[in-house]
mmCIF file of C-alpha atoms in Angstrom:
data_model
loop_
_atom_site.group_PDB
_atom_site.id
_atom_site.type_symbol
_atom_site.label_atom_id
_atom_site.label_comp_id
_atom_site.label_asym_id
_atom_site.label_seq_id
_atom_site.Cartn_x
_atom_site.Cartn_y
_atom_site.Cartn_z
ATOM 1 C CA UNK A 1 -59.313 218.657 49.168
ATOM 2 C CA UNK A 2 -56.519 217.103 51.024
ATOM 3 C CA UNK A 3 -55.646 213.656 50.317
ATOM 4 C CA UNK A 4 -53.368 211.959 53.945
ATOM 5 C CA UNK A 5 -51.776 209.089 52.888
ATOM 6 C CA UNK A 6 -52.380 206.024 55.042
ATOM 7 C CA UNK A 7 -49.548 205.307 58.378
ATOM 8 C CA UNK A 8 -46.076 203.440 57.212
ATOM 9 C CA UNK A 9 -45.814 199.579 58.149
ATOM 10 C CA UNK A 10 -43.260 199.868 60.993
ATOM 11 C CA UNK A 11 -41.533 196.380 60.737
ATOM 12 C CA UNK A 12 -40.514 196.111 64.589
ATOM 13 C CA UNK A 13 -42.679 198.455 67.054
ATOM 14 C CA UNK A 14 -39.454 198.635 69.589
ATOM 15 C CA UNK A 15 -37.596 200.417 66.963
ATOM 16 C CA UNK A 16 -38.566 203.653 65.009
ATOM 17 C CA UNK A 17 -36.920 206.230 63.626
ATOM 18 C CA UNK A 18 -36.515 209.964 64.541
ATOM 19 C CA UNK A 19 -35.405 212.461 62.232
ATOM 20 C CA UNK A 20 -32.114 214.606 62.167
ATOM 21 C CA UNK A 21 -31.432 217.496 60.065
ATOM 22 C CA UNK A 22 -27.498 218.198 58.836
ATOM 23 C CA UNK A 23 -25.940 219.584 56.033
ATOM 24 C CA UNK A 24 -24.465 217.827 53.269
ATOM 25 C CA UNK A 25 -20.770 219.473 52.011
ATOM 26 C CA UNK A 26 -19.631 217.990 49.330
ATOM 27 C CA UNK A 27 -17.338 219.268 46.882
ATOM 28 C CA UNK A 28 -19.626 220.546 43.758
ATOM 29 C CA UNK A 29 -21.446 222.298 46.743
ATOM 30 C CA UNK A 30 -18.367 223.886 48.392
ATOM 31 C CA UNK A 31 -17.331 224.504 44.820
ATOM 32 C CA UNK A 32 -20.577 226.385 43.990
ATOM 33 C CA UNK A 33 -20.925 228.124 47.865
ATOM 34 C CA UNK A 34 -16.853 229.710 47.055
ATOM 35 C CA UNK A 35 -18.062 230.363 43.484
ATOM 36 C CA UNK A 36 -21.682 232.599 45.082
ATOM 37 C CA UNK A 37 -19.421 234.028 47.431
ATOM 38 C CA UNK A 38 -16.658 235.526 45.261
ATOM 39 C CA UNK A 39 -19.488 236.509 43.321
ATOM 40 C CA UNK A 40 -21.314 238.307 45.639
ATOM 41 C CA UNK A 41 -18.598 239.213 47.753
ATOM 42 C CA UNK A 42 -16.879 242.749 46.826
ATOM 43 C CA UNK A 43 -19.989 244.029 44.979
ATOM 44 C CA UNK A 44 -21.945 244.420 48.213
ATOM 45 C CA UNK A 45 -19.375 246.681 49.889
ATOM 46 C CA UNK A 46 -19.960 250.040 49.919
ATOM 47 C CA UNK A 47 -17.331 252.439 51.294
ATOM 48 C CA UNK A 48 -19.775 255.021 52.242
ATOM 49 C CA UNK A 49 -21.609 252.749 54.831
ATOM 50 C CA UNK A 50 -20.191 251.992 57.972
ATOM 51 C CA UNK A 51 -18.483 249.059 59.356
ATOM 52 C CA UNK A 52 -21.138 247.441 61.190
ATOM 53 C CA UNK A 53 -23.738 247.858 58.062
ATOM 54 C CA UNK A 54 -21.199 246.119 55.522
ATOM 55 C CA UNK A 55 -20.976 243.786 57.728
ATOM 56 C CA UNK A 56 -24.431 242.995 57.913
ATOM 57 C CA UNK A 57 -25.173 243.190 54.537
ATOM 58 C CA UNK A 58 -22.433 240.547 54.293
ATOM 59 C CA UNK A 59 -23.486 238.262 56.653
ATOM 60 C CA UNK A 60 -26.811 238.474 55.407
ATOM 61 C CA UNK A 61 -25.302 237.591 51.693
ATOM 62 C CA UNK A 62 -23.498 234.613 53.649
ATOM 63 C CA UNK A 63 -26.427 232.939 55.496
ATOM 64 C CA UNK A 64 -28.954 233.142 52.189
ATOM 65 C CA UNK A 65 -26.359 231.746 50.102
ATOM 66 C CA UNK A 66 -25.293 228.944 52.742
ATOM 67 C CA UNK A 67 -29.028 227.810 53.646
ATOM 68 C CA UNK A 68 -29.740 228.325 49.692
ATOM 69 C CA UNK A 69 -26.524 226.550 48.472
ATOM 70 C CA UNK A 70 -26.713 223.861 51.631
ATOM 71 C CA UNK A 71 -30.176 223.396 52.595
ATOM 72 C CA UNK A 72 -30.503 221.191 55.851
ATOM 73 C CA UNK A 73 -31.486 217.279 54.739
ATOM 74 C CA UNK A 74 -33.014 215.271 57.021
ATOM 75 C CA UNK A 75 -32.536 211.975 58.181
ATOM 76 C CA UNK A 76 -33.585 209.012 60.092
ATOM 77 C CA UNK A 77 -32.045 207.731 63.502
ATOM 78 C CA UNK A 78 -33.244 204.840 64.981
ATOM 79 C CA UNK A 79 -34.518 204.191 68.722
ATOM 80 C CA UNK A 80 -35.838 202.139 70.743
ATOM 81 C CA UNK A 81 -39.325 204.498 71.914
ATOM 82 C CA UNK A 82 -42.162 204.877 69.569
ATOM 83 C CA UNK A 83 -42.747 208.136 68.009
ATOM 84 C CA UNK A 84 -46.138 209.683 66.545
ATOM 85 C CA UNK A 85 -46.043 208.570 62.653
ATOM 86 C CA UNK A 86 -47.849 211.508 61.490
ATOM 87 C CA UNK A 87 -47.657 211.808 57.084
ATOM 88 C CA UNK A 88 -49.564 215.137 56.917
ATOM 89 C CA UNK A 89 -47.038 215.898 53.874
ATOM 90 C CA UNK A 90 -48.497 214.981 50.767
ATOM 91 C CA UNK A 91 -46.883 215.194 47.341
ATOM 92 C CA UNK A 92 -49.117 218.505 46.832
ATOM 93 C CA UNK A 93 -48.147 219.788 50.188
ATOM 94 C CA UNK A 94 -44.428 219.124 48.801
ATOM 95 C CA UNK A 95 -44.753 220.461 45.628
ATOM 96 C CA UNK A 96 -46.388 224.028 47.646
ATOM 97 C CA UNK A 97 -43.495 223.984 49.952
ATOM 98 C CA UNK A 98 -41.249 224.279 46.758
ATOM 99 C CA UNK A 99 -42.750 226.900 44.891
ATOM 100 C CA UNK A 100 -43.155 228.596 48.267
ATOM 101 C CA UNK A 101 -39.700 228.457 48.688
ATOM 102 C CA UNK A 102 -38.857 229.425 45.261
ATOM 103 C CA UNK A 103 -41.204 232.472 45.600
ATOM 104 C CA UNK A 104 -40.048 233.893 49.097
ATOM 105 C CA UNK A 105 -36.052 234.357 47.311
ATOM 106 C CA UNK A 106 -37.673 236.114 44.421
ATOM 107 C CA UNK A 107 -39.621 238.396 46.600
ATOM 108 C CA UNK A 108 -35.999 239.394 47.989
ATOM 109 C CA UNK A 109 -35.289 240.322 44.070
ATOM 110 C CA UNK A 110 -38.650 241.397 42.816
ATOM 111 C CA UNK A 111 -39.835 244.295 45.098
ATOM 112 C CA UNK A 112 -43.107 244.779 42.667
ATOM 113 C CA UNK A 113 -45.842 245.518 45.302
ATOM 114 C CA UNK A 114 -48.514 243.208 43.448
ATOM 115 C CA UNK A 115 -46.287 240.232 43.022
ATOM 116 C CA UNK A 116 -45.137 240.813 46.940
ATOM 117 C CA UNK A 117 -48.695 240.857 47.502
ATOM 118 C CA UNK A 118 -48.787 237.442 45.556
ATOM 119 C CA UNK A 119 -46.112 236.204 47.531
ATOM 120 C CA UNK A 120 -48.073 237.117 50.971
ATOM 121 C CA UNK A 121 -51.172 235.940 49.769
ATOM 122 C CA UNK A 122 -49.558 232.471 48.566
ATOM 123 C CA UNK A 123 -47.885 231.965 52.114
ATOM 124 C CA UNK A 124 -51.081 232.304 53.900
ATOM 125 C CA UNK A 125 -52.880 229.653 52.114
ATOM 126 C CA UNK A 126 -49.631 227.567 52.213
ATOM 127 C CA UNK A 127 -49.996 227.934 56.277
ATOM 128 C CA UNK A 128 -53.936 227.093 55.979
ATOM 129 C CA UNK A 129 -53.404 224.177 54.160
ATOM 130 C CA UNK A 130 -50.546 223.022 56.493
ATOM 131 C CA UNK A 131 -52.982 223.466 59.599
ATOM 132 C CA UNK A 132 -55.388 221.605 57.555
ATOM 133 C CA UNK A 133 -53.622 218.595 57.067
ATOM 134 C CA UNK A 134 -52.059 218.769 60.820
ATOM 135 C CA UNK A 135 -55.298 218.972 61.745
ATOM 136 C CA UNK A 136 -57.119 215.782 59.795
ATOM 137 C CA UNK A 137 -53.559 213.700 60.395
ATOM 138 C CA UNK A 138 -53.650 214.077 64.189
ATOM 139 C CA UNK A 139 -57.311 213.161 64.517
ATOM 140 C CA UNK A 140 -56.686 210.668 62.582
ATOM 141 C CA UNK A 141 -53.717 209.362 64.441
ATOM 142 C CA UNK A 142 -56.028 209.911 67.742
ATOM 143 C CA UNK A 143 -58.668 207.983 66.622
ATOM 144 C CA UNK A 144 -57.017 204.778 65.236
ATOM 145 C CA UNK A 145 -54.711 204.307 68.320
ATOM 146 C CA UNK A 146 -55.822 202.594 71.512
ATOM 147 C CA UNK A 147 -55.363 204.674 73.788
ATOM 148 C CA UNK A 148 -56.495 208.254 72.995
ATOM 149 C CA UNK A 149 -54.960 210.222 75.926
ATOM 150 C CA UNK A 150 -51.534 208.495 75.189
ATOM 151 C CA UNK A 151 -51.378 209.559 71.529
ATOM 152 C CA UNK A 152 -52.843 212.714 72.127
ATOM 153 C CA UNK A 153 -49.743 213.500 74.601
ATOM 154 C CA UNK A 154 -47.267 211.956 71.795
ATOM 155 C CA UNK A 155 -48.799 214.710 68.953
ATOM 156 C CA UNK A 156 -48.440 217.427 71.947
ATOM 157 C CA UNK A 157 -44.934 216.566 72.666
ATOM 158 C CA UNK A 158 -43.752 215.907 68.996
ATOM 159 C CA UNK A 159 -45.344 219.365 68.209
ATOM 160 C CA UNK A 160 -43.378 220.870 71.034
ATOM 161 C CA UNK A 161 -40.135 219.152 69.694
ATOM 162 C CA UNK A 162 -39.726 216.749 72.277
ATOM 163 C CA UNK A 163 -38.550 213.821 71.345
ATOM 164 C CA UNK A 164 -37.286 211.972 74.684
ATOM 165 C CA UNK A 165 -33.394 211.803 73.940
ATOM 166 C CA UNK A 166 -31.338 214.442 75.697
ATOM 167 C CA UNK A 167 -28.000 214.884 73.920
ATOM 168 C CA UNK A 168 -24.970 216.791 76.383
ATOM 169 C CA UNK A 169 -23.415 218.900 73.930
ATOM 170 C CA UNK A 170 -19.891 220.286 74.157
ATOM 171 C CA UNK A 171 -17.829 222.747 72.906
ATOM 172 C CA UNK A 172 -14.357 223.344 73.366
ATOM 173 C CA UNK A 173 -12.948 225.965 70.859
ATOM 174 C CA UNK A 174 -9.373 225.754 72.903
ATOM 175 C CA UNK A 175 -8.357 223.146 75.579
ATOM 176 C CA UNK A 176 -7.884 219.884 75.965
ATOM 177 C CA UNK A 177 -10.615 217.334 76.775
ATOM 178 C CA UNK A 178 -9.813 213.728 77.768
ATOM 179 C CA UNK A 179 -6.242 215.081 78.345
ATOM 180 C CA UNK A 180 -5.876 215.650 74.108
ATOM 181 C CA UNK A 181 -5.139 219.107 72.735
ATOM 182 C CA UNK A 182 -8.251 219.659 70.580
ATOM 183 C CA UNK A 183 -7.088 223.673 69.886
ATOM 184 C CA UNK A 184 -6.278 222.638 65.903
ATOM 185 C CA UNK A 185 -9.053 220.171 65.415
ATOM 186 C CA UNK A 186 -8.684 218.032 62.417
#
């Protein structure tokens, strides 16, 4: 039984919010990312592989240990259009996400064959459920709004990651832009 917790009160309908994911570095976290590091670091190397296998053993060390150490956060931005306030995650769905989580880096430690088994079985119910709740939450959303062929469009494109705002990105790694030297960036 899934329980989909009611819409949020959106105080003005011109402005919403959309949601960003970043990082957060702060120092305990840098502290802690140098401390895995130098931990992990010369104990993976192994003389009698080659160069590009170290290599990927290390970067694969690096990216666990950087999403593990700084997992992405999200946030909210506001605009001006209104998106689809969808709240398929409920404090169960949470709590799943969380032990799935917690499950998938001991699989990467624990190569038992019943607990990976465990581990697979556990992720495909966690992606039923998900559906699930998708599912109800859209129809709901669908059937409370006025216009049915609107909001069906807004779940479709908010599925599809399209929010509306196009952001020009830019990257200089050497140069100058505006006429400053940005090659030692502070």
């Amino acid at each position: 039984f899934l329980n989909i917790p009611g819409q949020k009160k959106i105080q003005n309908p011109h402005k919403n919010n959309v949601v960003i994911k970043k990082r957060i570095y702060s120092d305990i976290n840098v502290n802690s990312f140098v401390h895995c590091l130098e931990r992990s670091g010369i104990s993976d190397f192994d003389p009698a592989l080659d160069v590009n296998k170290n290599y990927n053993n290390f970067l694969s060390n690096f990216i666990m240990t950087l999403n593990n150490i700084f997992p992405h956060k999200t946030f909210k931005r506001t605009t001006k259009t209104k998106p689809v306030v969808l709240n398929w995650v409920t404090l169960g769905i949470e709590i799943s996400s969380k032990k799935k989580r917690e499950l998938h880096w001991e699989a990467k430690i624990n190569r038992n064959p019943e607990f990976l088994n465990y581990v697979k079985s556990y992720k495909k119910t966690f992606k039923k459920v998900v559906k699930a709740a998708k599912i109800m939450a859209n129809s709901a959303y669908i059937v409370q709004s006025e216009n049915k062929s609107k909001a069906a469009w807004q779940i479709v494109n908010t599925e599809l990651g399209h929010n509306g705002i196009k952001t020009k990105t830019c990257i200089v790694l050497n140069g100058s832009r505006d006429g400053e030297d940005i090659s030692s960036p502070q």
